[in-house]
PDB file of C-alpha atoms in Angstrom:
ATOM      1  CA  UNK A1146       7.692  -5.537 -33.057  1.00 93.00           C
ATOM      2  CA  UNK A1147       4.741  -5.627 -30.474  1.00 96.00           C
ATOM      3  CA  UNK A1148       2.344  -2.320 -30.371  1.00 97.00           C
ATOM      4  CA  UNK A1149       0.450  -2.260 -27.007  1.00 98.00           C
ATOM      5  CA  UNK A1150      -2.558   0.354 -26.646  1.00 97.00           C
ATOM      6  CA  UNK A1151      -4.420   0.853 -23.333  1.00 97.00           C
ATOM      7  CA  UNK A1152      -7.612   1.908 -22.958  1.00 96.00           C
ATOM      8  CA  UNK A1153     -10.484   2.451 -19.996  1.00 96.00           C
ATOM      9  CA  UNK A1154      -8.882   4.856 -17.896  1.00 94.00           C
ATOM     10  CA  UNK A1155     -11.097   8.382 -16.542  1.00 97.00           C
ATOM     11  CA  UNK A1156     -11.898   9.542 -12.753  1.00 97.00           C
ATOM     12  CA  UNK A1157     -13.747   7.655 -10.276  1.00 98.00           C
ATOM     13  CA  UNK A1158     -14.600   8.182  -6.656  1.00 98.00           C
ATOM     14  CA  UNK A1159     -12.618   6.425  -4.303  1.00 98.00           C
ATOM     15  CA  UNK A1160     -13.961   2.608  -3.635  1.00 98.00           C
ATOM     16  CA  UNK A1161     -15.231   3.078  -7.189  1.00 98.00           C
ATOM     17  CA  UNK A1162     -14.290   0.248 -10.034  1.00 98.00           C
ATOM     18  CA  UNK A1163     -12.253   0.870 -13.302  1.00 98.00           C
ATOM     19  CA  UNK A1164     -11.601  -1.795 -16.148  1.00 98.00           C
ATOM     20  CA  UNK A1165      -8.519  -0.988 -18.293  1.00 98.00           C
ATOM     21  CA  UNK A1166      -7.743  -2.639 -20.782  1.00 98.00           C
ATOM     22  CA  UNK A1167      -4.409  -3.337 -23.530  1.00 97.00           C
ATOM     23  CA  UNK A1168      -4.786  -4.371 -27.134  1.00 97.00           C
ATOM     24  CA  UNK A1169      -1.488  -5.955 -28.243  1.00 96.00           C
ATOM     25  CA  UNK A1170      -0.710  -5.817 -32.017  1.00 95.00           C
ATOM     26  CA  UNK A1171       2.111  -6.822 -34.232  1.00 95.00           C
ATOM     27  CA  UNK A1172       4.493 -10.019 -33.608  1.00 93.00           C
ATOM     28  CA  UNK A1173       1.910 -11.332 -30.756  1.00 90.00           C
ATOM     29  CA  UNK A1174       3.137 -14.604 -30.886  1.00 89.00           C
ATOM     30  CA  UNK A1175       6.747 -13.585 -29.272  1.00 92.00           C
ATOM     31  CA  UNK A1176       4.963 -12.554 -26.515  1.00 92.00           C
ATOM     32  CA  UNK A1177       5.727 -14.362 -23.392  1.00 94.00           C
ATOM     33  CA  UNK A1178       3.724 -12.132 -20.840  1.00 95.00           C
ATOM     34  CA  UNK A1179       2.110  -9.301 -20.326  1.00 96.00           C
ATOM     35  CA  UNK A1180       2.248  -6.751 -16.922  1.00 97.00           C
ATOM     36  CA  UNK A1181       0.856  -3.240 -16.242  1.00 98.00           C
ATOM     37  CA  UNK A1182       2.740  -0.329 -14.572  1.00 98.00           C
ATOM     38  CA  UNK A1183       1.924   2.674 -12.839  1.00 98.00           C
ATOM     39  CA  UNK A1184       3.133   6.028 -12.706  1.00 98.00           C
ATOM     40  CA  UNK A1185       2.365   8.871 -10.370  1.00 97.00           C
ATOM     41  CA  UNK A1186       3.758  12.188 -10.440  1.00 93.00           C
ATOM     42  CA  UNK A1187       6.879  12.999  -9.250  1.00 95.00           C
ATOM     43  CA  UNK A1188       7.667   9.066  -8.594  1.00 97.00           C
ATOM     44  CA  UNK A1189       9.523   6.422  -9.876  1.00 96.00           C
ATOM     45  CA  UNK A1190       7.042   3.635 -12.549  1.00 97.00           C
ATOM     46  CA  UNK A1191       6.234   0.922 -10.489  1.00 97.00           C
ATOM     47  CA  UNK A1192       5.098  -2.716 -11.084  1.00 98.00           C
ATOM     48  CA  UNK A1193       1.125  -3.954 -10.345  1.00 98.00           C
ATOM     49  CA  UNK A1194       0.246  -6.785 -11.971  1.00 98.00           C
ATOM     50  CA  UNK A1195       2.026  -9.621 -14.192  1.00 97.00           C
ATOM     51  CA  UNK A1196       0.491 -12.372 -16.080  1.00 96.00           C
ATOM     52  CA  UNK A1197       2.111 -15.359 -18.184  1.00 95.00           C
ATOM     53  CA  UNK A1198       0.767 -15.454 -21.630  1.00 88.00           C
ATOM     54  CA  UNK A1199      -0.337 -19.037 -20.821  1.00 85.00           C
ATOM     55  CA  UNK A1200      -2.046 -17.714 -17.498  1.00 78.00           C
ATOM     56  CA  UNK A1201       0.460 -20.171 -16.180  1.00 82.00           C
ATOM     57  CA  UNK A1202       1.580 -17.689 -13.378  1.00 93.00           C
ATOM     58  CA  UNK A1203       0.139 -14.408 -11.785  1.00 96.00           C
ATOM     59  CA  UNK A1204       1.423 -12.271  -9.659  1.00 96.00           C
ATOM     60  CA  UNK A1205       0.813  -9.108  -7.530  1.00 97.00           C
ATOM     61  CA  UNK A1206       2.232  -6.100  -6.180  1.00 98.00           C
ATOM     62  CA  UNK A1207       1.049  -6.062  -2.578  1.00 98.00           C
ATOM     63  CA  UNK A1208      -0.084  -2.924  -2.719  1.00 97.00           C
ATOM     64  CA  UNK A1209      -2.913  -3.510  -5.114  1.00 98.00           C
ATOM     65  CA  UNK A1210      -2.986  -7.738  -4.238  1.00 98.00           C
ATOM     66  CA  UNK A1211      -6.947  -8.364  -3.204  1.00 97.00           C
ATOM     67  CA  UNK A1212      -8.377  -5.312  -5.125  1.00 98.00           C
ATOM     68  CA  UNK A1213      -7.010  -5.551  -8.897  1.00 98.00           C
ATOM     69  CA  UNK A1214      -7.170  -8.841 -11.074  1.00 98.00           C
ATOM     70  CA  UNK A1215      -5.377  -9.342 -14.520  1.00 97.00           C
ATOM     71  CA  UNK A1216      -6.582 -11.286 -17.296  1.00 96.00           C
ATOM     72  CA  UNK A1217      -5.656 -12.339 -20.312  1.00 93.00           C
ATOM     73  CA  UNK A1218      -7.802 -13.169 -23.730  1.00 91.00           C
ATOM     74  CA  UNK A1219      -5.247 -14.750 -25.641  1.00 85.00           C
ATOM     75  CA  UNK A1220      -8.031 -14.955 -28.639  1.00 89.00           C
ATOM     76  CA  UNK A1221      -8.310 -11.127 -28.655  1.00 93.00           C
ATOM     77  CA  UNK A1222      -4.572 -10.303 -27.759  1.00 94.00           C
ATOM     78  CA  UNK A1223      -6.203  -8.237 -24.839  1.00 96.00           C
ATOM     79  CA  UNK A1224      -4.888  -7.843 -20.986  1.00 96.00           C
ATOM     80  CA  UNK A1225      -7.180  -6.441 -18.954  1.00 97.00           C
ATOM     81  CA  UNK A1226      -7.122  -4.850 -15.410  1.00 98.00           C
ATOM     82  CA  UNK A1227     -10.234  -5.339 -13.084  1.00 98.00           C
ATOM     83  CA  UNK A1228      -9.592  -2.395 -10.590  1.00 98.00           C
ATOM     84  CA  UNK A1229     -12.005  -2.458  -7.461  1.00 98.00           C
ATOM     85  CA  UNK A1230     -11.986  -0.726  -4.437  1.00 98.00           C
ATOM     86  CA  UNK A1231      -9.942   2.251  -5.587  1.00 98.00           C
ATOM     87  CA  UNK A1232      -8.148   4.739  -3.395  1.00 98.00           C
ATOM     88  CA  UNK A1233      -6.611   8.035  -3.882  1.00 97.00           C
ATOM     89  CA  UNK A1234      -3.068   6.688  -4.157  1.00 97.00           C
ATOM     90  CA  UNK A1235      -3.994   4.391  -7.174  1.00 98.00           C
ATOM     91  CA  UNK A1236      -4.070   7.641  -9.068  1.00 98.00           C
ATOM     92  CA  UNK A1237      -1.424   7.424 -11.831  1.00 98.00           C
ATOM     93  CA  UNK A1238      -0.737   6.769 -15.147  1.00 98.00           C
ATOM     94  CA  UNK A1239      -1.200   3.240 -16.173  1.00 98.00           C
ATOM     95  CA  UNK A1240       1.044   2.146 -18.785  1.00 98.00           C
ATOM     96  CA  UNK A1241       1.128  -1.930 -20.150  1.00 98.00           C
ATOM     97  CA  UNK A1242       4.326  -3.710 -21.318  1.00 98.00           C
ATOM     98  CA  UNK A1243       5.169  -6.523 -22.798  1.00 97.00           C
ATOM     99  CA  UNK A1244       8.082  -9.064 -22.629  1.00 95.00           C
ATOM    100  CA  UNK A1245       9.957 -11.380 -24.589  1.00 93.00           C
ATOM    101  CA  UNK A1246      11.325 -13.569 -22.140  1.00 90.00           C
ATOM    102  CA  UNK A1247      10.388 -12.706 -18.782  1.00 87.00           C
ATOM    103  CA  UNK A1248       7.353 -12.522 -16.215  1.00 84.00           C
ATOM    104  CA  UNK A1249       9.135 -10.235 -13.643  1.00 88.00           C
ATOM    105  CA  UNK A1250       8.561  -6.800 -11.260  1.00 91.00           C
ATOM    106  CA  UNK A1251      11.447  -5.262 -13.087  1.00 92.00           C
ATOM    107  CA  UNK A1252      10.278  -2.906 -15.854  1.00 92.00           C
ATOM    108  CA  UNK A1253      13.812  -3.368 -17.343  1.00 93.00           C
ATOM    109  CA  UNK A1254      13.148  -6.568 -18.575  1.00 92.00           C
ATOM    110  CA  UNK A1255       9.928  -5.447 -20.646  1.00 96.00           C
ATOM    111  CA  UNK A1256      10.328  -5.066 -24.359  1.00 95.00           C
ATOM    112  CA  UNK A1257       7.437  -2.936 -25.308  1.00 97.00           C
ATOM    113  CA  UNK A1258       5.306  -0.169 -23.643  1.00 98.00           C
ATOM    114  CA  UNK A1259       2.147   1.115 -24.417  1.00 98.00           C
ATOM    115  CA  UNK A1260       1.286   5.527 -24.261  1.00 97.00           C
ATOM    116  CA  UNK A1261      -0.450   4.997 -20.636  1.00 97.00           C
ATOM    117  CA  UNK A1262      -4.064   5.585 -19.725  1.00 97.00           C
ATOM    118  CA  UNK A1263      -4.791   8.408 -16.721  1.00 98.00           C
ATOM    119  CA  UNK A1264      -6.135   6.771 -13.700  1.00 98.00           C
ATOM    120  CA  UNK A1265      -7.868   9.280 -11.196  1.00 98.00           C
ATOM    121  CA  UNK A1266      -9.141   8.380  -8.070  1.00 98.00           C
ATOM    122  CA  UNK A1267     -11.025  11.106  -6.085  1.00 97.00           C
ATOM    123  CA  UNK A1268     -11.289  10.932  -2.312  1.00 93.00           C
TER     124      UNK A1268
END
């Protein structure tokens, strides 16, 4: 088993910064990458960010490609999420997952989930 906790979260103005972060615990070294999701009310959880393990491969939603940046301290067992010029529609719940197998969009092929951290983004 993998336990994921994020962490960083809070209210910002809009074009404002955030840093979240995700501590992985637990069987780390089955952990083939790493991605963070968002959730805002009333929709379905989408896909942001994705990052290899390695840092062999990174990849983007469009949406957020140019303004976020994922990371990766393989030392620490910590993803982070540089989040910079935020806008009102980034507010959501931002939850980080964790897979097995497979560096994808698809939240159905992540194994583990963290609670979610609150993202707010004030206009």
């Amino acid at each position: 088993q993998v336990q994921l906790a994020e962490s960083g979260g809070g209210l910002v103005q809009a074009g404002g910064s955030l840093r979240l972060s995700c501590a992985a615990s637990g069987r780390t070294f089955s952990i083939y990458a790493t991605a963070w999701f968002r959730q805002a009310p009333g929709k379905e959880r989408e896909f942001v960010a994705t990052i290899v393990w390695s840092g062999a491969s990174i990849n983007y939603a469009d949406s957020v490609k140019g303004r976020f940046t994922i990371s990766r301290d393989t030392g620490k067992n910590t993803v982070d999420l540089q989040m910079n010029s935020l806008k009102p529609e980034d507010t959501a719940v931002y939850y980080c997952a964790a897979s097995a197998t497979y560096s994808t969009y698809s939240r159905r092929r992540y194994d583990y989930w963290g609670q979610g951290t609150q993202v707010t983004v004030s206009s």
